Coordinates of C-alpha atoms in Angstrom, one line a residue:
M990 CA 0.1 -0.1 -0.1
T991 CA 1.2 3.4 -0.9
A992 CA 1.2 6.0 1.9
T993 CA -0.9 9.1 1.0
R994 CA 0.3 12.5 2.2
M995 CA -2.3 14.1 4.2
S996 CA -3.3 17.9 3.4
P997 CA -3.0 20.4 6.3
R998 CA -6.8 20.5 6.5
R999 CA -7.0 16.6 7.0
R1000 CA -4.2 16.7 9.6
A1001 CA -6.1 19.3 11.5
L1002 CA -9.2 17.1 11.5
A1003 CA -6.9 14.2 12.9
R1004 CA -5.8 16.3 15.9
P1005 CA -7.3 15.9 19.4
W1006 CA -10.3 18.0 20.2
A1007 CA -8.2 20.5 22.3
A1008 CA -6.2 21.3 19.2
L1009 CA -9.3 21.5 17.1
L1010 CA -10.8 24.2 19.4
T1011 CA -7.6 26.3 19.3
L1012 CA -7.5 25.8 15.5
G1013 CA -11.3 26.9 15.1
L1014 CA -10.5 30.1 17.2
L1015 CA -7.6 31.0 15.0
L1016 CA -9.4 30.1 11.8
L1017 CA -12.2 32.5 13.0
S1018 CA -9.7 35.3 13.2
A1019 CA -7.9 34.5 10.0
G1020 CA -10.2 36.6 7.9
A1021 CA -9.2 39.7 9.8
R1022 CA -5.8 41.3 9.9
A1023 CA -3.2 39.8 12.3
E1024 CA -3.0 41.1 15.9
R1025 CA -0.7 40.9 18.7
L1026 CA -1.4 39.0 22.0
Y1027 CA 0.4 40.3 24.9
F1028 CA 1.9 38.3 27.8
S1029 CA 3.5 38.8 31.2
E1030 CA 6.9 37.3 32.0
Y1031 CA 5.2 34.3 33.6
D1032 CA 3.2 33.6 30.4
Y1033 CA -0.2 35.0 31.5
P1034 CA -2.2 37.0 29.1
S1035 CA -1.8 40.9 29.7
D1036 CA -4.4 43.4 28.8
K1037 CA -1.8 46.3 29.4
P1038 CA 0.8 46.2 26.4
D1039 CA 3.0 48.9 27.9
S1040 CA 3.6 46.5 30.9
A1041 CA 3.9 43.2 28.9
F1042 CA 7.2 41.2 28.7
Y1043 CA 6.5 39.6 25.2
Y1044 CA 3.9 39.5 22.3
V1045 CA 2.7 37.0 19.8
E1046 CA 1.0 37.8 16.5
V1047 CA -1.9 35.7 15.6
P1048 CA -3.3 33.8 13.7
L1049 CA -0.3 31.7 13.9
P1050 CA 0.8 30.1 10.4
E1051 CA 0.3 26.3 10.1
N1052 CA 3.4 24.2 10.3
P1053 CA 4.1 23.0 6.8
D1054 CA 6.1 19.9 8.0
G1055 CA 3.7 18.5 10.5
P1056 CA 1.2 19.2 13.2
G1057 CA 0.8 22.5 15.1
Y1058 CA 1.8 26.1 14.2
L1059 CA 4.8 28.0 13.7
Y1060 CA 5.2 30.0 17.0
K1061 CA 7.3 33.1 17.4
A1062 CA 7.2 35.4 20.2
H1063 CA 9.1 39.0 20.6
Y1064 CA 10.2 40.9 23.4
R1065 CA 7.8 44.0 23.7
E1066 CA 10.8 46.5 24.3
N1067 CA 12.9 45.8 21.4
D1068 CA 11.0 43.4 19.3
A1069 CA 13.8 40.9 19.5
L1070 CA 13.1 37.3 19.1
Y1071 CA 12.1 35.9 22.5
A1072 CA 10.9 32.3 21.6
E1073 CA 10.4 30.1 18.6
G1074 CA 9.5 26.6 17.5
V1075 CA 6.4 24.7 16.7
R1076 CA 3.4 24.8 19.2
S1077 CA -0.2 23.8 19.5
G1078 CA -1.3 27.3 20.0
P1079 CA -0.3 30.7 21.5
G1080 CA -1.3 30.2 25.1
K1081 CA 0.9 29.3 28.2
D1082 CA -0.6 26.0 28.4
D1083 CA -0.3 25.0 24.8
K1084 CA 2.3 22.4 24.1
W1085 CA 5.6 22.6 22.2
L1086 CA 6.1 20.1 19.4
G1087 CA 9.7 19.3 18.1
D1088 CA 12.5 21.5 18.7
W1089 CA 12.1 24.9 20.5
R1090 CA 14.0 27.6 22.3
Y1091 CA 14.0 30.8 24.3
L1092 CA 16.4 33.6 23.7
Y1093 CA 17.9 36.7 25.7
P1094 CA 17.3 40.1 24.0
D1095 CA 20.8 40.1 22.4
G1096 CA 19.9 36.7 20.8
Q1097 CA 22.0 34.5 23.1
V1098 CA 20.0 31.2 23.8
K1099 CA 18.3 31.2 27.0
E1100 CA 16.8 27.9 27.1
K1101 CA 16.2 25.1 24.5
G1102 CA 14.6 21.6 24.3
H1103 CA 12.6 19.0 22.2
N1104 CA 9.2 17.7 22.7
D1105 CA 7.8 14.5 21.2
A1106 CA 4.6 14.4 18.9
Q1107 CA 2.5 14.4 22.1
G1108 CA 4.0 17.5 23.5
R1109 CA 6.0 15.9 26.1
P1110 CA 9.7 16.9 26.8
D1111 CA 11.9 14.3 25.3
G1112 CA 15.8 14.7 25.1
E1113 CA 18.1 17.2 26.6
L1114 CA 16.5 20.4 28.1
I1115 CA 19.2 23.1 28.6
S1116 CA 19.1 26.6 30.0
Y1117 CA 21.9 29.1 29.9
H1118 CA 23.3 32.0 31.8
E1119 CA 23.4 35.3 29.9
N1120 CA 27.2 34.8 29.3
G1121 CA 26.4 31.5 27.4
Q1122 CA 27.5 29.2 30.2
V1123 CA 25.1 26.2 30.8
E1124 CA 22.9 26.9 33.8
K1125 CA 20.8 23.7 34.0
Y1126 CA 20.8 20.5 32.2
K1127 CA 17.9 18.0 32.3
P1128 CA 17.7 14.7 30.4
Y1129 CA 14.1 13.9 29.5
R1130 CA 12.6 10.7 28.1
D1131 CA 8.8 10.3 27.4
G1132 CA 7.9 13.5 29.5
S1133 CA 10.1 12.8 32.6
I1134 CA 13.6 13.3 33.6
N1135 CA 15.6 10.2 33.4
G1136 CA 19.5 10.3 34.1
V1137 CA 21.6 12.9 35.7
E1138 CA 20.4 16.4 36.3
K1139 CA 23.1 19.2 36.6
E1140 CA 23.2 22.9 37.6
Y1141 CA 26.2 25.3 37.0
D1142 CA 27.1 28.7 38.1
E1143 CA 28.0 31.5 35.6
D1144 CA 31.8 30.4 35.5
G1145 CA 30.9 26.8 34.5
N1146 CA 31.3 25.3 38.0
L1147 CA 29.2 22.3 38.8
L1148 CA 26.8 23.2 41.8
L1149 CA 24.5 20.2 41.8
K1150 CA 24.3 16.7 40.3
R1151 CA 21.3 14.7 40.9
Q1152 CA 20.3 11.2 39.9
V1153 CA 16.6 11.2 38.6
K1154 CA 14.4 8.2 37.5
D1155 CA 11.0 8.7 35.9
G1156 CA 10.9 12.4 37.1
R1157 CA 11.7 11.5 40.7
P1158 CA 15.1 11.6 42.6
D1159 CA 16.7 8.3 42.9
G1160 CA 20.2 7.8 44.2
M1161 CA 22.7 10.4 45.3
Q1162 CA 22.1 14.1 45.0
I1163 CA 25.2 16.0 45.5
Y1164 CA 25.8 19.7 46.1
Y1165 CA 29.1 21.5 45.4
Y1166 CA 30.7 24.7 46.6
G1167 CA 31.7 25.7 43.1
D1168 CA 34.6 28.1 43.9
G1169 CA 36.5 27.0 40.8
G1170 CA 35.6 23.3 40.9
G1171 CA 34.9 23.3 37.1
P1172 CA 32.5 21.1 35.4
D1173 CA 33.3 18.3 37.6
G1174 CA 32.3 20.1 40.8
G1175 CA 35.4 20.3 43.0
Q1176 CA 34.7 20.3 46.8
I1177 CA 31.5 18.6 47.8
H1178 CA 29.2 20.6 50.2
E1179 CA 26.4 17.9 50.8
E1180 CA 25.4 14.4 49.6
R1181 CA 21.8 13.4 50.1
R1182 CA 20.5 10.0 49.1
Y1183 CA 17.0 9.4 47.6
R1184 CA 15.3 6.0 47.0
D1185 CA 12.1 6.1 44.5
G1186 CA 11.6 9.8 45.1
N1187 CA 11.9 9.8 48.8
Y1188 CA 14.7 11.0 50.9
D1189 CA 16.1 8.0 52.9
N1190 CA 17.7 10.0 55.6
F1191 CA 21.4 9.6 54.6
Y1192 CA 23.5 12.6 54.1
N1193 CA 27.1 13.8 54.4
R1194 CA 28.1 17.3 54.8
Y1195 CA 31.6 19.0 54.3
D1196 CA 33.2 22.3 54.8
R1197 CA 35.1 24.1 52.1
D1198 CA 38.3 22.6 53.3
G1199 CA 36.8 19.0 52.8
N1200 CA 36.3 18.5 56.7
H1201 CA 33.5 16.1 57.4
I1202 CA 31.1 18.3 59.5
G1203 CA 27.7 16.4 59.2
H1204 CA 26.4 12.9 58.7
A1205 CA 23.2 10.8 59.1
D1206 CA 22.3 7.1 58.4
Y1207 CA 20.6 4.3 59.9
I1208 CA 23.0 2.3 62.2
A1209 CA 20.4 -0.5 62.9
P1210 CA 16.8 -1.1 62.1
G1211 CA 14.8 1.7 63.1
V1212 CA 17.6 3.6 64.6
L1213 CA 18.7 6.7 62.7
M1214 CA 21.8 8.7 64.1
A1215 CA 22.8 12.2 62.9
W1216 CA 25.6 14.5 64.0
T1217 CA 27.3 17.7 63.1
R1218 CA 30.7 19.1 64.0
D1219 CA 32.8 22.1 63.6
R1220 CA 36.1 22.3 61.6
D1221 CA 38.1 21.3 64.7
G1222 CA 36.0 18.0 65.0
N1223 CA 34.0 19.2 68.2
Y1224 CA 30.3 18.2 68.1
T1225 CA 27.9 20.9 67.7
G1226 CA 24.8 18.8 67.6
R1227 CA 23.8 15.2 67.6
E1228 CA 20.3 13.3 67.1
A1229 CA 19.0 9.8 67.4
F1230 CA 15.7 8.8 66.0
F1231 CA 14.0 5.4 67.4
Q1232 CA 11.3 4.1 65.1
R1233 CA 9.2 1.4 66.7
D1234 CA 5.9 -0.4 65.8
D1235 CA 3.0 -1.3 68.1
Q1236 CA 4.8 -4.7 68.7
G1237 CA 7.7 -3.1 70.0
R1238 CA 9.9 -4.0 66.8
F1239 CA 12.3 -1.3 65.5
R1240 CA 11.9 -0.8 61.8
N1241 CA 12.9 1.9 59.3
D1242 CA 9.3 2.2 58.1
A1243 CA 7.8 2.2 61.7
P1244 CA 6.5 5.4 63.4
L1245 CA 8.7 7.6 65.4
W1246 CA 8.8 6.4 69.0
L1247 CA 11.6 8.6 70.6
R1248 CA 13.8 11.4 69.3
V1249 CA 16.9 12.4 71.2
N1250 CA 18.8 15.5 70.2
A1251 CA 21.7 17.3 72.0
S1252 CA 23.5 20.6 71.2
Y1253 CA 27.1 21.6 72.5
D1254 CA 28.9 24.7 73.5
D1255 CA 31.8 26.2 71.8
H1256 CA 34.2 23.7 73.6
G1257 CA 32.2 20.5 72.6
K1258 CA 30.6 20.2 76.0
P1259 CA 26.8 19.2 76.2
R1260 CA 24.7 22.3 76.6
R1261 CA 21.2 20.9 76.1
V1262 CA 19.6 17.4 75.6
N1263 CA 16.0 16.8 74.6
L1264 CA 14.0 13.6 74.7
H1265 CA 10.7 13.7 72.9
Y1266 CA 8.0 10.8 72.7
P1267 CA 5.7 12.2 70.1
R1268 CA 3.1 9.4 70.6
Q1269 CA 2.7 10.4 74.2
H1270 CA 3.1 14.0 73.6
S1271 CA 5.9 14.1 76.3
E1272 CA 9.2 15.8 76.3
W1273 CA 12.1 15.9 78.6
I1274 CA 14.7 19.0 78.4
T1275 CA 17.9 18.9 80.2
G1276 CA 20.3 21.8 80.1
F1277 CA 24.0 22.0 81.3
L1278 CA 26.4 24.8 82.1
D1279 CA 29.9 23.6 82.5
G1280 CA 28.8 20.0 83.3
T1281 CA 26.3 21.1 85.9
V1282 CA 22.5 20.6 85.3
V1283 CA 20.7 24.1 85.3
R1284 CA 17.6 23.0 83.5
L1285 CA 15.3 20.2 83.6
E1286 CA 11.8 20.1 82.4
H1287 CA 9.2 17.6 81.8
K1288 CA 6.3 18.6 79.4
V1289 CA 3.2 16.7 78.7
N1290 CA 1.1 18.2 76.1
D1291 CA 3.5 21.1 76.2
I1292 CA 2.7 21.8 79.9
R1293 CA 5.3 21.4 82.5
Q1294 CA 4.8 18.7 85.1
G1295 CA 6.8 17.2 88.1
H1296 CA 10.3 18.1 89.2
T1297 CA 11.6 21.2 87.4
I1298 CA 14.9 23.0 87.2
L1299 CA 15.0 26.5 85.6
P1300 CA 18.1 28.4 84.6
R1301 CA 18.9 31.9 86.1
D1302 CA 20.4 34.7 84.0
D1303 CA 23.4 34.8 86.4
G1304 CA 24.2 31.2 85.7
G1305 CA 22.5 29.7 88.6
R1306 CA 19.2 27.9 88.8
E1307 CA 15.8 27.4 90.5
Q1308 CA 14.2 24.2 91.2
G1309 CA 10.9 22.9 92.6
E1310 CA 7.7 21.0 91.6
M1311 CA 5.3 22.0 88.7
R1312 CA 1.7 20.9 88.5
D1313 CA -0.2 21.6 85.3
G1314 CA 2.3 24.3 84.3
L1315 CA 2.0 26.0 87.8
R1316 CA 4.7 26.3 90.5
T1317 CA 3.8 24.6 93.7
G1318 CA 5.4 23.8 97.0
T1319 CA 8.8 25.1 98.1
W1320 CA 11.2 26.4 95.3
R1321 CA 14.9 27.1 96.0
G1322 CA 17.2 29.3 94.0
Y1323 CA 21.0 28.8 93.7
D1324 CA 23.7 31.0 92.3
A1325 CA 26.4 29.9 89.9
R1326 CA 28.5 28.7 92.8
D1327 CA 25.8 26.6 93.8
Q1328 CA 25.0 28.7 97.1
L1329 CA 21.4 28.9 98.2
I1330 CA 20.1 32.4 97.7
R1331 CA 16.4 32.1 97.6
V1332 CA 13.6 30.1 99.1
R1333 CA 10.0 30.7 98.1
V1334 CA 6.6 29.0 98.7
F1335 CA 4.0 28.7 95.9
E1336 CA 0.4 27.6 95.7
K1337 CA -1.2 27.1 92.4
G1338 CA 1.4 29.4 90.8
R1339 CA 1.1 32.3 93.4
L1340 CA 3.5 33.2 96.1
Q1341 CA 2.1 32.1 99.5
G1342 CA 3.5 32.3 102.9
E1343 CA 7.1 33.4 104.0
S1344 CA 9.9 33.7 101.4
R1345 CA 13.4 34.5 102.0
Q1346 CA 16.3 35.8 100.0
R1347 CA 20.0 36.7 100.4
S1348 CA 20.8 40.4 100.6
G1349 CA 23.5 42.9 101.5
P1350 CA 27.2 42.9 101.0
D1351 CA 28.7 39.4 100.1
G1352 CA 24.9 38.0 100.5
Q1353 CA 25.5 37.6 104.4
R1354 CA 21.9 38.7 105.2
W1355 CA 18.6 37.2 104.7
T1356 CA 15.4 39.3 103.9
Y1357 CA 12.1 37.7 104.9
T1358 CA 8.8 38.6 103.2
H1359 CA 5.3 37.2 103.6
Y1360 CA 2.8 36.8 100.9
Q1361 CA -0.8 36.3 100.3
Q1362 CA -1.9 35.2 96.8
D1363 CA 1.2 36.7 95.1
Q1364 CA 0.9 39.9 97.1
K1365 CA 3.2 41.0 99.9
D1366 CA 1.2 40.9 103.1
G1367 CA 2.7 40.7 106.7
P1368 CA 6.0 41.3 108.2
W1369 CA 9.3 42.2 106.5
R1370 CA 12.7 41.9 107.9
T1371 CA 16.3 41.5 107.3
E1372 CA 18.7 39.6 109.5
N1373 CA 22.5 39.7 109.5
A1374 CA 24.8 36.8 109.8
A1375 CA 24.4 36.7 113.6
G1376 CA 20.5 36.6 113.3
E1377 CA 20.2 40.4 114.4
V1378 CA 17.2 42.3 112.9
V1379 CA 18.7 45.1 110.9
E1380 CA 15.7 45.9 108.8
S1381 CA 12.0 45.7 109.5
G1382 CA 8.7 46.8 108.3
Q1383 CA 5.2 45.7 107.5
Y1384 CA 3.2 45.2 104.2
R1385 CA -0.6 45.3 104.0
N1386 CA -2.3 44.4 100.6
G1387 CA 1.0 44.8 98.8
V1388 CA 1.9 48.2 100.2
P1389 CA 4.2 49.2 103.1
V1390 CA 2.5 50.5 106.4
G1391 CA 3.6 51.6 109.7
D1392 CA 7.2 52.4 110.9
W1393 CA 9.9 51.1 108.6
R1394 CA 13.6 50.8 109.2
T1395 CA 15.9 50.1 106.1
L1396 CA 19.5 50.2 105.2
D1397 CA 20.8 52.0 102.0
Q1398 CA 23.8 50.7 99.8
N1399 CA 26.2 52.1 102.3
D1400 CA 24.4 50.5 105.4
A1401 CA 23.1 53.9 106.5
V1402 CA 19.8 53.5 108.5
E1403 CA 16.7 55.0 106.9
K1404 CA 13.7 55.5 109.1
G1405 CA 10.2 56.6 108.0
T1406 CA 6.4 55.9 108.5
Y1407 CA 4.1 54.7 105.7
V1408 CA 0.3 55.2 105.5
D1409 CA -1.3 53.1 102.7
G1410 CA 1.9 52.8 101.0
K1411 CA 3.0 56.5 101.2
L1412 CA 5.6 58.1 103.4
D1413 CA 3.9 60.1 105.9
G1414 CA 5.5 62.2 108.7
D1415 CA 9.2 62.5 109.6
W1416 CA 12.1 60.5 107.7
S1417 CA 15.8 60.4 108.6
L1418 CA 18.9 58.9 107.4
H1419 CA 21.7 58.1 109.9
A1420 CA 25.2 56.9 109.3
T1421 CA 26.4 53.6 111.1
S1422 CA 28.2 56.0 113.6
G1423 CA 24.7 57.4 114.4
A1424 CA 25.4 60.9 112.9
L1425 CA 22.5 62.4 111.2
L1426 CA 22.9 62.6 107.4
A1427 CA 19.4 63.7 106.3
E1428 CA 15.9 64.6 107.5
R1429 CA 12.8 65.2 105.5
H1430 CA 9.1 65.5 106.0
Y1431 CA 6.2 64.1 104.1
R1432 CA 2.4 64.3 104.1
R1433 CA 0.6 61.4 102.2
G1434 CA 3.5 60.9 100.1
Q1435 CA 4.3 64.6 99.3
A1436 CA 7.3 66.6 100.3
V1437 CA 6.5 69.2 103.0
G1438 CA 8.5 71.5 105.3
E1439 CA 12.3 71.9 105.3
W1440 CA 14.6 69.1 104.2
K1441 CA 18.2 69.0 105.0
S1442 CA 21.2 67.0 104.4
F1443 CA 24.6 66.8 106.2
R1444 CA 27.9 65.4 106.1
E1445 CA 28.8 63.0 108.7
D1446 CA 30.7 65.8 110.6
G1447 CA 27.5 67.9 110.8
T1448 CA 28.4 70.3 107.9
L1449 CA 25.1 71.4 106.2
L1450 CA 25.1 70.3 102.6
T1451 CA 21.6 71.2 101.4
S1452 CA 18.4 72.9 102.8
K1453 CA 15.3 73.0 100.9
T1454 CA 11.7 74.2 101.7
F1455 CA 8.7 72.3 100.2
R1456 CA 5.0 73.0 100.0
D1457 CA 2.5 70.4 98.8
G1458 CA 5.3 68.4 97.1
K1459 CA 6.9 71.4 95.2
L1460 CA 10.0 73.6 96.2
N1461 CA 8.8 76.8 97.8
G1462 CA 10.9 79.1 99.6
P1463 CA 14.7 79.4 100.3
V1464 CA 17.2 76.9 98.9
Y1465 CA 20.8 76.2 99.9
E1466 CA 23.3 73.9 98.2
R1467 CA 27.0 73.2 99.0
H1468 CA 29.1 71.6 96.4
D1469 CA 32.2 69.3 96.9
N1470 CA 34.5 72.3 95.8
G1471 CA 33.0 74.4 98.7
H1472 CA 30.9 76.7 96.4
Q1473 CA 27.5 77.6 97.7
I1474 CA 24.2 78.3 96.2
H1475 CA 21.5 80.7 97.8
A1476 CA 18.3 80.6 95.8
H1477 CA 14.6 81.1 96.2
F1478 CA 11.9 78.8 94.6
Q1479 CA 8.1 79.3 93.9
A1480 CA 6.2 76.2 92.7
D1481 CA 9.3 74.4 91.7
S1482 CA 10.7 77.3 89.7
L1483 CA 13.4 79.6 90.4
H1484 CA 12.0 82.9 91.6
G1485 CA 13.8 85.7 93.5
D1486 CA 17.3 86.5 94.4
Y1487 CA 20.0 84.2 93.3
L1488 CA 23.6 84.0 94.7
E1489 CA 26.6 81.6 94.1
T1490 CA 29.7 82.1 96.4
T1491 CA 33.1 80.8 97.1
E1492 CA 33.7 78.6 100.1
Q1493 CA 34.7 81.7 102.0
G1494 CA 31.4 83.6 101.0
Y1495 CA 32.9 85.7 98.2
P1496 CA 30.2 86.3 95.3
L1497 CA 30.6 84.4 92.0
L1498 CA 27.3 85.1 90.4
E1499 CA 24.4 87.1 91.6
G1500 CA 21.2 88.1 90.0
H1501 CA 17.4 87.6 90.1
Y1502 CA 14.9 85.0 88.5
R1503 CA 11.4 85.5 87.9
Q1504 CA 9.3 82.3 87.3
G1505 CA 12.3 80.3 86.2
K1506 CA 13.8 82.9 83.9
R1507 CA 16.8 85.3 84.4
D1508 CA 15.5 88.8 84.8
G1509 CA 17.4 91.8 85.4
R1510 CA 21.2 92.5 86.0
F1511 CA 23.5 89.3 86.5
V1512 CA 26.9 89.9 87.7
E1513 CA 29.7 87.5 87.3
Y1514 CA 32.7 87.6 89.5
G1515 CA 36.2 85.9 89.3
E1516 CA 37.7 84.0 92.2
D1517 CA 39.4 87.1 93.3
G1518 CA 36.2 89.0 93.6
R1519 CA 36.8 91.1 90.5
V1520 CA 33.7 91.9 88.3
E1521 CA 34.0 90.0 84.9
T1522 CA 30.6 90.7 83.2
I1523 CA 27.6 92.6 83.9
T1524 CA 24.7 91.3 81.7
P1525 CA 21.1 92.5 81.6
Y1526 CA 18.3 89.9 81.0
R1527 CA 14.9 90.3 79.9
D1528 CA 12.5 87.2 80.0
G1529 CA 15.4 84.8 80.2
K1530 CA 17.5 86.1 77.3
A1531 CA 20.3 88.6 77.5
D1532 CA 19.1 92.0 76.2
G1533 CA 20.2 95.6 76.8
K1534 CA 23.3 97.5 78.0
G1535 CA 26.0 96.0 80.2
W1536 CA 29.7 95.5 80.6
I1537 CA 32.4 92.9 79.8
R1538 CA 36.0 92.8 80.5
D1539 CA 38.1 93.1 77.2
R1540 CA 41.5 91.5 76.3
D1541 CA 43.2 94.4 78.3
Q1542 CA 41.2 93.4 81.4
A1543 CA 39.3 96.6 81.3
L1544 CA 35.6 96.9 81.8
V1545 CA 34.0 98.1 78.6
P1546 CA 30.4 98.8 77.7
A1547 CA 28.5 96.0 75.9
R1548 CA 25.1 95.6 74.3
W1549 CA 23.0 92.4 73.8
Q1550 CA 19.9 91.9 71.7
Q1551 CA 17.5 88.8 72.0
G1552 CA 20.4 86.7 73.4
R1553 CA 23.2 87.9 71.1
R1554 CA 26.0 90.2 72.1
V1555 CA 26.0 92.9 69.3
E1556 CA 28.5 95.3 70.9
P1557 CA 31.4 94.8 70.9
A1558 CA 30.9 92.2 68.2
P1559 CA 32.2 88.7 69.3
P1560 CA 35.3 87.4 67.6
S1561 CA 34.7 85.5 64.3
N1562 CA 35.0 81.7 64.6
R1563 CA 36.8 81.8 61.1

């Protein structure tokens, strides 16, 4: 029998229905002039030509050598060829038939491949970097990748080599660092093994110098071990997975029964170990610091239960019992030297009863506090190493009440009286020698009356007068260098005469304030009592005529305007 060549029309009738529909649409538009279809970079139709990536002119001409249509796409910006080949239609889901390729705007091939008569990839699919180097290589057969898939960087260095069978990874998948390794890959970064598309939990990992820094594999049925190390060979992490079925048999395909993972510090010492039983929703967490257990937690459904050790920021720990995620019973705290520093009692997560904590220099004192439902309530005291009470007070409903005696950081004794948590009445501070250092007066937490502070030898340092919590009246301050300030305040603002003097009482600065701002003439003196400047002020700014001492040490007239000296002009900074 002699084969008869089919006409294009008959070939079209022999195509699948999907191809017939596409052809019908094209034939309907064949009578009209050609038009452009625009597409985005991701092949979706675009109704905005100015933002499209490429365009195709339709109707497509029929392929004279076989089925399909001659397809050509062009970049919108410069009309350069973007893609060409034979295709079943212009849409993103229409199939390539035979050889096809994509190009960069300069004409360099970007990607090329071959599809069989059914539109399935068949043969080598290769993509390229803009410099012409191969980027990816994929061997196809009957629509699926079969063989070795590869990826390269712009310099031609192999980055990935993967064994693929029927489109699924099967065998070793190898990642390379590149770095001048060439087409063979050079130094391996990681190896992963797949079987029939599934990762089988085997891997090796290496650093750039070839040091083995990671590994995982089954060492026995149902027992998977994994570890990571630094370049010096110290472990940074280790994991073990135990897979067991309902009959207690360990098998690689059994559900996970127990997972153990550990992390290490920079010196290779264990830092944390976790045991996780997923089927029981149970987890044990153990933390270490220099070989000492500083953390121990047992969680069931992510809620702490039982004996617990929690780390402190200072390297110490706290330990006690947890019930349904809440602290209960007696909890003890230890510092980094394993010294007991705190004892607290909890009831359903709230402080209850007496608590004690180390305090004072070298932690030689104990401070006792009482709680009711997480609130301070009851006596408060501090005992020294000999058991003597050196501090005392009382809380009621979380606030201090009554007479209080406390020690400051220098062991000076503070005495005061509280009413509903606010200081009320006289307050004093005495040195350990008994000398008065400060006295104050309060009314319902507000400063009132005269406040004074002294040196231990009785020298007055400050004297201030308060009314309703604000400075009102004369104020005296003595600085460490002996200089003294005599001022007057009204409603917390300087108001009235102001004077600064030397230790011997000679004036350094004198003037007048009005509601916190300088007002009137201010005179500055040198240590020898000589006048240096006389400056007039108005509303807090230097303004008007005064005097300054010039370079020849003579007082000369000067004038200021809105805070600036205008006569004589100040020297230029240039």
